[in-house]
Structures are given as structure tokens and as C-alpha cells.
Amino acid sequence: MQPQTIKNRGLQVVLAGTGINLALGILYTWSIFKSAIVDSIAAGGPGAFTWDAASINDPYAVACLAFAAAMILAGKCQDKFGPKVTCAIGGLLVGAGFVWISQTTNYWAWVVGFGMLAGTGIGFGYSAATPPALKWFSPAKTGMIAGIVVSGFGLASVYIAPLAKYLLAEVGLQQSMMYFGIAFAVVVTGLGMLVSNPPEGFVADPNAAKTVSKAAATVADLKPSQLFTNAKFYTLWLCFFIGSGAGLMVIGSAKGLAKASMGEMAFLVVVIMSVGNAAGRLIAGVVSDKIGRATTLCIMLVFQASMMFAAIPVLGNDGSSPILVALLVTAMVFNYGTNLSLFPSFAKDYWGMKHFGMNYGMLFSAWGVGAFVLVRVSEMLKVKTGSMDSSFIVAGVLLLVGAMMSMSLRAKKAAAPATATEPIFAEEEDLVLQKVQD
């Protein structure tokens, strides 16, 4: 293929993948749907929701768990059948889930429809967006490309939140779910037709050998079964579990957290934080290409922990400034977003691209388990104590533990060879890639 053709095809895949994630990011708008369910329970009457207060976040938590579990199967599907088939399955499942819950207020129907069906569909669509995009570009751009594609998922609430607010007011929760289901099934399936893997034998950067060492340019392609004997897999899994769970705990309750100080305008926090979510993915991807994944991860986990502790006096105070509340929630979600570009980059750096779909799917299971556990625990603590303070403390401590664990991922500096007779020069990002392989 000609260089310009390769560049255009790679750009097409990146843009299509970003568009797919812009649709699938409706998961992050759950707090708006959750508020509508809470209002329905409070209002009562025929056709109203009658769920237990501690169970309101369950469809969201199950969706996150199904999303993560589906990533493993979807990764295998993507590796074997390609991204087009995987995207089509994802779009149809999301559509089916939303259409189903548009017909009922039953708790178990929502757990299955939003949680299992839509969650699984999101996993299939999401898994087909990033891997093909990474294959079209050189290793030096891994973080940046991953950040661009997954930023769509975080940025989705910019348009979905106000759209959901409008639809809820005009046609109600059930009909809104119907519209979203049909629209996203069409968008995800349609854009999936534009996503493709490079041809067999394709080399993203033929000149890579001139700028990096052979050891840095070559990554062993580990099979999924080999990850269980890889110590870095367990460290990454636990760090991902903590970082994602803490962030999703905030995202799932964002509107409720802001309502005390922002009233009916609290839905704007969902919009604002989506910008932070997307920015975190993009910025962390670019920064990690420069200073290394492990260093970036450690910094972000410490920053996230400090935000959790800062949230106790701010989000627990009805008199807090709306601007301060919005900035704090945005900062917390910014840090959460960094996880979604760092961990696919880790997977590519450490385990190669041949089995990337399933390998990252296995690592991504930490995202779903973290969401399910910490979101559920957070809601239980909130019901028991009447505030989110205990949740913030638990999350902050866990994030500090994760930061300490992430330090073990940093490669040790190798001593210079005693026989060296002349200086060797390399770009900083090339040194980072070389260190990853040590």
C-alpha cells in the first residue's frame, strides 16, 4: 500500500473507532437515568418504579461487569473474525437491551436489559474499536492513538446528557430508551463497517529499526494462557481494578453528588466531567509515550487519591460552590479516564499485538469487577451512613495502595556496557519503549 493510502486508512479507522465509542459512552450517562428512576420511585403511582433504594445502581454495576466479561469473548471474536463482525454484534445487542427496558419498569428486566444485553453489546463494540487502530500506527504513537479512540467513550456525555435531559422531559424515561436503542444500533453497526485490520504482513513503521534497538522494536506475542504466569498481569489487573472502580463510583453518582449545590442544573456536571474523562484519556496517552506508562500511572493514582480525600469536605457540604464541585468531579473523572488509555497501551507494550484482543479483554475484566464491587459497596455505604464520605475514604486508601504497586512496573535502569567506546543517542520515547521490554 502507498504511504498516503496507509495514512488515510489508518485515520479512517481511528475516526470510526472514536465515533463508535461516542455512541457506546451512553454508559457514563447512567446517573441521569438513575435520577429519573429515583424521582419515579418518590412520585409513586401506576407505572412507577418500585425498586429498593440500595439496588438502584445495580443495572449500571451489572452493565460494567458484563462489559468487562464480554471484552474477553469479544477480543477472541475480534482476533478471529475481525472488527466488522464484532461491531455488528455489539450494536445489535445494545439496541436490543435498550428497546427491552423501554417496555418495562421491572427491576430484573432492567438488570438483564441494561445490565446484561447493553453491557455485553458495549463490550463487543468497544473491543473492536481500539485494537485495529493501534495496528495501523507505530509503537511510538501507541498511547496517543489509544487515547484518541477511547476519548470518544468519555466524551459521549457532552451530547448524550443534554439530549437525555430533553428526551426525559418530552417523552419520559421509557420512550427515551427506545430512541437511544434504535439510534445506537444503527450508528455502531454502520461505523463498524469502516473499521478494518491492516493487511497481512503490514509494518506500521518500516523505519523503526533506525530509531530503536532490535530489543525495543520487537515485543514477544504472549498467548492469553501465558498471562497467568506473568507477574505484571496481576499487578496491572489490581491497579486497573482500583483505578476504574474508584472512578466509576463517582461517575455513577455524579448528578446526585452535584444536586445539593447545583439543583436542577446538576446534569451539567455530567457534561463537564465527560470533557475531563476524554481529556484524561488523550493526555495520559500522549504523556505516557514520553515519560513511560508506569510513571504516568503512579502519578495519576496519587492524584486521584488526593481528589478523593478532598471530596469529603466539598461534596459533603450543601453550601459548596457549584464551580468548585464541578471542578472537583471533573478532576476525579479526568484521572479515571487515564486508565482507559494507559492499560491498552500496557497490554500492547508487554504482550504484543497478535493476541491483543483477548489479552486486553482479560486485563479489562479488572475494570468490570472494580466497577461492580466498588459501585455496589459505595451505594451500600451511602444508604447506611447517609453520605459518600466513607466511600471516598475507602477509595482514597485503595488508590494509594495501587500507586505503590504501580511503582514495581517501572523498569530498573540498566548499567552502561563496559565496552562502549562511543556515545549512543536515542529519543526519550525510544528509551521508554526499550525499558518496557527489560
C-alpha positions as a printed NumPy array, in Angstrom:
array([[  0.   ,   0.   ,   0.   ],
       [  1.175,   3.556,  -0.742],
       [  2.181,   5.673,   2.295],
       [ -0.642,   8.175,   1.715],
       [ -3.191,   5.366,   1.354],
       [ -1.937,   3.782,   4.563],
       [ -2.194,   7.096,   6.388],
       [ -5.739,   7.719,   5.133],
       [ -6.89 ,   4.181,   6.001],
       [ -5.378,   4.438,   9.465],
       [ -7.063,   7.808,  10.032],
       [-10.39 ,   6.372,   8.857],
       [-10.129,   3.527,  11.364],
       [ -9.253,   5.931,  14.187],
       [-12.176,   8.247,  13.409],
       [-14.646,   5.372,  13.008],
       [-13.477,   3.834,  16.278],
       [-13.855,   7.175,  18.032],
       [-17.373,   7.515,  16.605],
       [-18.334,   4.055,  17.844],
       [-17.171,   4.971,  21.33 ],
       [-19.093,   8.251,  21.168],
       [-22.254,   6.126,  20.925],
       [-21.301,   3.457,  23.43 ],
       [-20.386,   6.075,  26.03 ],
       [-24.049,   6.282,  26.996],
       [-22.989,   4.061,  29.896],
       [-21.496,   7.154,  31.548],
       [-24.861,   8.923,  31.438],
       [-26.375,   6.424,  33.859],
       [-26.543,   8.978,  36.684],
       [-29.171,  10.928,  34.688],
       [-31.294,   7.814,  34.142],
       [-30.76 ,   6.904,  37.781],
       [-32.14 ,  10.278,  38.888],
       [-35.24 ,   9.718,  36.754],
       [-35.755,   6.329,  38.409],
       [-35.328,   7.87 ,  41.888],
       [-37.887,  10.565,  41.047],
       [-40.295,   7.906,  39.777],
       [-39.953,   5.892,  42.986],
       [-40.593,   9.029,  45.071],
       [-43.627,  10.014,  42.988],
       [-45.192,   6.544,  43.064],
       [-48.452,   5.759,  41.3  ],
       [-49.33 ,   3.445,  38.378],
       [-46.37 ,   2.511,  36.2  ],
       [-43.802,   3.966,  38.614],
       [-40.535,   2.256,  39.538],
       [-40.681,   0.374,  42.834],
       [-37.06 ,  -0.609,  43.369],
       [-35.203,  -0.837,  46.67 ],
       [-33.052,   2.277,  47.249],
       [-29.837,   0.26 ,  47.69 ],
       [-30.416,  -1.514,  44.346],
       [-30.818,   1.499,  42.064],
       [-27.235,   1.297,  40.766],
       [-27.433,  -2.456,  40.09 ],
       [-28.21 ,  -2.26 ,  36.33 ],
       [-25.225,   0.074,  35.913],
       [-22.946,  -2.137,  38.012],
       [-24.043,  -5.27 ,  36.132],
       [-23.545,  -3.449,  32.805],
       [-19.973,  -2.637,  33.802],
       [-19.366,  -6.265,  34.803],
       [-20.956,  -7.604,  31.589],
       [-18.967,  -5.037,  29.577],
       [-15.719,  -6.36 ,  31.039],
       [-16.657, -10.034,  30.742],
       [-17.74 ,  -9.532,  27.138],
       [-14.364,  -7.968,  26.328],
       [-12.724, -11.398,  26.648],
       [-15.156, -13.124,  24.276],
       [-15.286, -10.057,  22.026],
       [-11.497,  -9.921,  21.956],
       [-11.406, -13.517,  20.737],
       [-14.092, -12.678,  18.155],
       [-12.131,  -9.62 ,  17.031],
       [ -8.9  , -11.615,  16.706],
       [-10.628, -14.386,  14.723],
       [-13.406, -12.76 ,  12.674],
       [-12.32 ,  -9.136,  12.552],
       [-13.772,  -5.859,  13.862],
       [-16.726,  -5.573,  11.461],
       [-18.475,  -8.693,  12.753],
       [-17.654,  -7.782,  16.342],
       [-19.096,  -4.27 ,  15.947],
       [-22.292,  -5.593,  14.34 ],
       [-22.87 ,  -7.944,  17.267],
       [-22.226,  -5.103,  19.709],
       [-24.593,  -2.666,  18.021],
       [-27.445,  -5.172,  17.838],
       [-27.059,  -6.208,  21.486],
       [-27.057,  -2.594,  22.712],
       [-30.142,  -1.852,  20.641],
       [-31.959,  -4.955,  21.899],
       [-31.174,  -4.139,  25.531],
       [-32.45 ,  -0.565,  25.343],
       [-35.586,  -1.488,  23.406],
       [-36.411,  -4.124,  26.035],
       [-36.11 ,  -1.799,  29.041],
       [-38.208,   0.789,  27.196],
       [-41.179,  -1.552,  27.72 ],
       [-40.915,  -2.127,  31.476],
       [-40.04 ,  -0.76 ,  34.923],
       [-39.305,  -4.204,  36.361],
       [-36.027,  -4.348,  38.307],
       [-34.853,  -7.688,  36.881],
       [-35.767,  -6.667,  33.341],
       [-33.508,  -3.617,  33.689],
       [-30.708,  -5.705,  35.183],
       [-30.898,  -8.049,  32.18 ],
       [-31.694,  -5.428,  29.51 ],
       [-29.408,  -2.563,  30.52 ],
       [-27.005,  -4.651,  32.558],
       [-26.5  ,  -7.872,  30.575],
       [-27.57 ,  -7.126,  26.994],
       [-26.467,  -3.494,  26.636],
       [-23.376,  -4.103,  28.779],
       [-22.325,  -7.056,  26.619],
       [-23.008,  -5.075,  23.445],
       [-20.879,  -2.191,  24.684],
       [-18.071,  -4.678,  25.357],
       [-18.227,  -6.041,  21.809],
       [-18.295,  -2.601,  20.194],
       [-15.574,  -1.182,  22.425],
       [-13.24 ,  -4.147,  21.889],
       [-13.421,  -3.718,  18.121],
       [-12.507,  -0.022,  18.109],
       [ -9.041,   0.278,  19.672],
       [ -7.037,  -2.817,  18.522],
       [ -7.388,  -2.169,  14.75 ],
       [ -6.466,   1.498,  15.219],
       [ -3.283,   0.598,  17.108],
       [ -2.224,  -1.807,  14.351],
       [ -2.13 ,   0.989,  11.746],
       [  0.406,   3.122,  13.669],
       [  3.936,   2.776,  15.012],
       [  4.692,   1.785,  18.645],
       [  5.88 ,   5.34 ,  19.366],
       [  2.255,   6.518,  18.899],
       [  0.542,   3.747,  20.882],
       [ -0.533,   5.943,  23.795],
       [ -1.701,   8.793,  21.594],
       [ -3.8  ,   6.608,  19.258],
       [ -5.324,   4.655,  22.15 ],
       [ -6.103,   7.961,  23.864],
       [ -7.834,   9.412,  20.8  ],
       [-10.031,   6.354,  20.165],
       [-11.123,   5.808,  23.768],
       [-11.646,   9.553,  24.325],
       [-14.86 ,   9.156,  22.336],
       [-16.285,   6.95 ,  25.074],
       [-15.536,   9.562,  27.709],
       [-16.714,  12.488,  25.59 ],
       [-20.093,  10.918,  24.798],
       [-21.893,  12.596,  27.673],
       [-21.266,  16.034,  26.144],
       [-24.146,  15.417,  23.762],
       [-25.943,  12.477,  25.418],
       [-26.519,  14.255,  28.758],
       [-28.403,  17.285,  27.376],
       [-30.153,  15.066,  24.83 ],
       [-31.244,  12.681,  27.597],
       [-32.398,  15.626,  29.726],
       [-34.511,  16.897,  26.822],
       [-35.994,  13.496,  25.957],
       [-36.822,  12.709,  29.586],
       [-38.771,  15.948,  29.832],
       [-40.532,  15.475,  26.494],
       [-41.288,  11.756,  26.208],
       [-40.289,  10.182,  29.532],
       [-37.722,   7.574,  30.502],
       [-39.187,   4.572,  28.68 ],
       [-39.573,   6.239,  25.288],
       [-36.112,   7.789,  25.627],
       [-34.618,   4.332,  25.999],
       [-36.377,   3.265,  22.805],
       [-34.911,   6.175,  20.813],
       [-31.416,   5.617,  22.167],
       [-31.533,   1.888,  21.456],
       [-32.525,   2.245,  17.81 ],
       [-30.11 ,   5.113,  17.132],
       [-27.061,   3.474,  18.665],
       [-27.702,   0.114,  16.999],
       [-27.6  ,   1.873,  13.618],
       [-24.565,   4.046,  14.436],
       [-22.367,   1.309,  15.938],
       [-23.169,  -1.219,  13.2  ],
       [-22.721,   1.372,  10.422],
       [-19.398,   2.782,  11.651],
       [-18.191,  -0.769,  12.283],
       [-18.14 ,  -1.291,   8.519],
       [-15.376,   1.34 ,   8.297],
       [-13.101,  -0.368,  10.825],
       [-10.571,  -2.86 ,   9.479],
       [ -7.256,  -4.513,  10.359],
       [ -4.15 ,  -3.843,   8.232],
       [ -3.317,  -6.409,   5.524],
       [ -1.169,  -9.438,   6.39 ],
       [  2.497,  -8.534,   6.747],
       [  1.781,  -4.823,   7.226],
       [  4.51 ,  -2.896,   9.087],
       [  3.359,   0.374,  10.623],
       [  6.804,   1.991,  10.634],
       [  9.354,   0.456,   8.232],
       [ 11.998,   2.85 ,   9.58 ],
       [ 11.533,   1.756,  13.202],
       [ 14.788,  -0.212,  13.123],
       [ 16.695,   3.016,  12.502],
       [ 15.438,   4.702,  15.628],
       [ 15.065,   1.954,  18.204],
       [ 17.066,  -1.069,  19.127],
       [ 16.047,  -4.523,  17.96 ],
       [ 15.047,  -5.432,  21.511],
       [ 12.836,  -2.367,  21.757],
       [ 11.215,  -2.866,  18.382],
       [ 10.34 ,  -6.498,  18.978],
       [  7.694,  -7.497,  21.52 ],
       [  7.033, -11.142,  22.287],
       [  3.438, -12.074,  21.401],
       [  2.143, -13.766,  24.545],
       [ -0.824, -16.109,  24.362],
       [ -3.724, -15.428,  26.747],
       [ -2.859, -18.524,  28.792],
       [  0.662, -17.186,  29.354],
       [ -0.638, -14.104,  31.167],
       [ -1.381, -16.189,  34.248],
       [  2.344, -16.823,  34.666],
       [  3.197, -13.163,  34.087],
       [  3.661, -11.177,  37.315],
       [  2.947,  -7.868,  35.575],
       [ -0.519,  -9.092,  34.629],
       [ -1.564,  -9.388,  38.281],
       [ -0.073,  -6.   ,  39.199],
       [ -1.795,  -4.324,  36.263],
       [ -5.079,  -6.1  ,  36.992],
       [ -5.165,  -4.874,  40.605],
       [ -4.177,  -1.32 ,  39.643],
       [ -6.887,  -1.288,  36.96 ],
       [ -9.428,  -2.695,  39.45 ],
       [ -8.721,   0.129,  41.9  ],
       [ -8.461,   2.994,  39.417],
       [-11.561,   2.072,  37.436],
       [-13.71 ,   1.174,  40.438],
       [-12.95 ,   4.456,  42.209],
       [-13.704,   6.487,  39.093],
       [-16.923,   4.689,  38.194],
       [-18.132,   5.101,  41.751],
       [-18.074,   8.87 ,  41.148],
       [-19.41 ,   8.731,  37.584],
       [-22.404,   6.595,  38.572],
       [-23.427,   9.144,  41.223],
       [-22.202,  12.352,  39.597],
       [-25.559,  14.049,  39.214],
       [-26.632,  13.125,  42.741],
       [-23.336,  14.425,  44.169],
       [-23.813,  17.782,  42.45 ],
       [-27.54 ,  18.193,  43.062],
       [-27.158,  19.668,  46.549],
       [-25.247,  22.685,  45.258],
       [-26.443,  22.894,  41.638],
       [-30.096,  21.897,  41.843],
       [-31.764,  21.176,  38.507],
       [-28.588,  22.195,  36.666],
       [-26.728,  19.234,  38.145],
       [-26.942,  17.388,  34.826],
       [-24.333,  19.869,  33.543],
       [-21.76 ,  18.17 ,  35.77 ],
       [-22.256,  15.024,  33.671],
       [-21.455,  17.093,  30.578],
       [-18.459,  18.852,  32.125],
       [-16.958,  15.711,  33.597],
       [-17.172,  13.967,  30.229],
       [-14.721,  16.548,  28.892],
       [-12.392,  15.709,  31.77 ],
       [-12.883,  11.985,  31.108],
       [-11.923,  12.355,  27.445],
       [ -9.045,  14.732,  28.212],
       [ -7.619,  12.281,  30.743],
       [ -7.537,   9.518,  28.142],
       [ -5.876,  11.649,  25.491],
       [ -3.38 ,  13.459,  27.72 ],
       [ -2.315,  10.314,  29.592],
       [ -1.77 ,   8.524,  26.291],
       [  0.48 ,  11.274,  24.942],
       [  2.349,  11.779,  28.231],
       [  2.936,   8.054,  28.706],
       [  4.548,   7.896,  25.256],
       [  7.069,  10.424,  26.591],
       [  7.75 ,   9.532,  30.235],
       [  6.625,   5.904,  30.321],
       [  3.387,   4.127,  31.237],
       [  4.34 ,   3.153,  34.801],
       [  5.423,   6.64 ,  35.834],
       [  2.257,   8.149,  34.375],
       [  0.067,   5.572,  36.115],
       [  1.702,   6.178,  39.504],
       [  1.256,   9.96 ,  39.223],
       [ -2.388,   9.636,  38.228],
       [ -3.271,   7.202,  41.02 ],
       [ -1.743,   9.5  ,  43.658],
       [ -3.572,  12.487,  42.176],
       [ -6.845,  10.552,  42.15 ],
       [ -6.376,   9.598,  45.812],
       [ -5.85 ,  13.243,  46.772],
       [ -9.045,  14.177,  44.918],
       [-10.999,  11.525,  46.839],
       [ -9.878,  12.935,  50.181],
       [-10.56 ,  16.5  ,  49.01 ],
       [-14.101,  15.445,  48.05 ],
       [-15.097,  14.737,  51.66 ],
       [-15.446,  18.391,  52.794],
       [-16.521,  19.678,  49.36 ],
       [-19.096,  17.164,  48.122],
       [-20.379,  16.525,  51.636],
       [-21.215,  20.21 ,  52.157],
       [-24.518,  21.551,  50.802],
       [-23.063,  25.065,  50.759],
       [-20.117,  24.233,  48.493],
       [-19.557,  26.403,  45.447],
       [-21.089,  24.873,  42.288],
       [-17.929,  25.765,  40.39 ],
       [-15.743,  24.001,  42.963],
       [-17.991,  20.928,  42.851],
       [-17.835,  20.801,  39.045],
       [-14.035,  21.216,  39.02 ],
       [-13.505,  18.53 ,  41.645],
       [-15.734,  15.966,  39.943],
       [-14.095,  16.772,  36.599],
       [-10.613,  16.277,  38.092],
       [-11.655,  12.932,  39.574],
       [-13.079,  11.75 ,  36.268],
       [-10.009,  13.089,  34.408],
       [ -7.87 ,  10.75 ,  36.472],
       [-10.258,   7.874,  35.899],
       [-10.06 ,   8.474,  32.148],
       [ -6.3  ,   7.998,  32.172],
       [ -6.787,   4.312,  32.935],
       [ -8.584,   3.691,  29.659],
       [ -5.618,   4.738,  27.515],
       [ -2.819,   3.524,  29.783],
       [ -3.9  ,  -0.09 ,  30.177],
       [ -4.416,  -0.973,  26.495],
       [ -1.007,   0.599,  25.902],
       [  0.476,  -1.541,  28.682],
       [ -1.068,  -4.638,  27.066],
       [  0.457,  -3.844,  23.686],
       [  3.868,  -2.938,  25.138],
       [  4.17 ,  -6.048,  27.301],
       [  2.32 ,  -8.757,  25.375],
       [  2.295,  -7.76 ,  21.69 ],
       [ -0.487,  -7.387,  19.115],
       [ -1.074, -10.937,  17.859],
       [ -3.471, -11.816,  20.693],
       [ -4.138,  -8.245,  21.778],
       [ -7.939,  -8.506,  21.624],
       [ -8.21 , -11.349,  24.108],
       [ -5.197, -10.317,  26.198],
       [ -6.617,  -6.855,  26.778],
       [-10.042,  -8.376,  27.329],
       [ -8.622, -10.423,  30.203],
       [ -6.931,  -7.359,  31.682],
       [-10.113,  -5.335,  31.165],
       [-12.002,  -7.754,  33.408],
       [-10.471,  -5.713,  36.253],
       [-12.488,  -2.703,  35.058],
       [-15.767,  -4.6  ,  35.308],
       [-15.038,  -6.273,  38.638],
       [-13.81 ,  -2.966,  40.076],
       [-16.964,  -1.211,  38.917],
       [-19.261,  -3.934,  40.214],
       [-17.589,  -4.171,  43.621],
       [-16.846,  -0.528,  44.406],
       [-20.058,   0.886,  42.904],
       [-22.124,  -1.594,  44.913],
       [-20.115,  -1.046,  48.113],
       [-20.341,   2.718,  47.659],
       [-24.13 ,   2.636,  47.288],
       [-24.46 ,   0.413,  50.369],
       [-22.244,   2.73 ,  52.446],
       [-24.226,   5.73 ,  51.246],
       [-27.546,   4.16 ,  52.259],
       [-26.102,   3.138,  55.636],
       [-24.316,   6.389,  56.529],
       [-26.315,   8.934,  54.536],
       [-23.24 ,  10.339,  52.765],
       [-20.43 ,   9.431,  50.37 ],
       [-17.666,  10.211,  52.888],
       [-16.938,   6.567,  53.761],
       [-16.802,   5.685,  50.073],
       [-14.28 ,   8.432,  49.38 ],
       [-12.056,   7.293,  52.259],
       [-12.078,   3.655,  51.118],
       [-11.387,   4.647,  47.519],
       [ -8.591,   7.042,  48.514],
       [ -6.762,   4.426,  50.555],
       [ -7.082,   1.826,  47.789],
       [ -5.74 ,   4.303,  45.216],
       [ -2.636,   4.928,  47.333],
       [ -2.089,   1.169,  47.559],
       [ -2.423,   0.968,  43.779],
       [  0.133,   3.764,  43.344],
       [  2.656,   1.836,  45.442],
       [  2.006,  -1.302,  43.406],
       [  2.456,   0.564,  40.125],
       [  5.996,   1.503,  41.127],
       [  7.007,  -2.138,  40.663],
       [  6.211,  -1.754,  36.94 ],
       [  8.959,   0.802,  36.48 ],
       [ 11.954,  -0.762,  34.771],
       [ 15.276,  -0.683,  36.54 ],
       [ 17.988,   1.352,  34.89 ],
       [ 20.468,  -0.865,  33.121],
       [ 24.176,  -0.227,  33.62 ],
       [ 26.061,   1.037,  30.57 ],
       [ 28.181,  -1.671,  28.836],
       [ 31.844,  -1.529,  29.916],
       [ 32.993,  -1.992,  26.302],
       [ 31.179,   1.026,  24.933],
       [ 33.61 ,   3.245,  23.   ],
       [ 31.24 ,   5.88 ,  21.704],
       [ 28.068,   7.561,  22.917],
       [ 24.708,   6.25 ,  21.747],
       [ 21.909,   8.724,  21.21 ],
       [ 18.193,   7.951,  21.255],
       [ 14.958,   9.812,  21.638],
       [ 13.371,   9.793,  25.088],
       [ 10.304,   7.893,  23.937],
       [ 12.535,   5.249,  22.334],
       [ 14.301,   4.761,  25.644],
       [ 10.948,   4.363,  27.336],
       [  9.953,   1.655,  24.833],
       [ 13.272,  -0.072,  25.37 ],
       [ 12.82 ,  -0.028,  29.127],
       [  9.403,  -1.628,  28.781],
       [ 10.991,  -4.701,  27.272],
       [ 13.542,  -5.163,  30.13 ]])
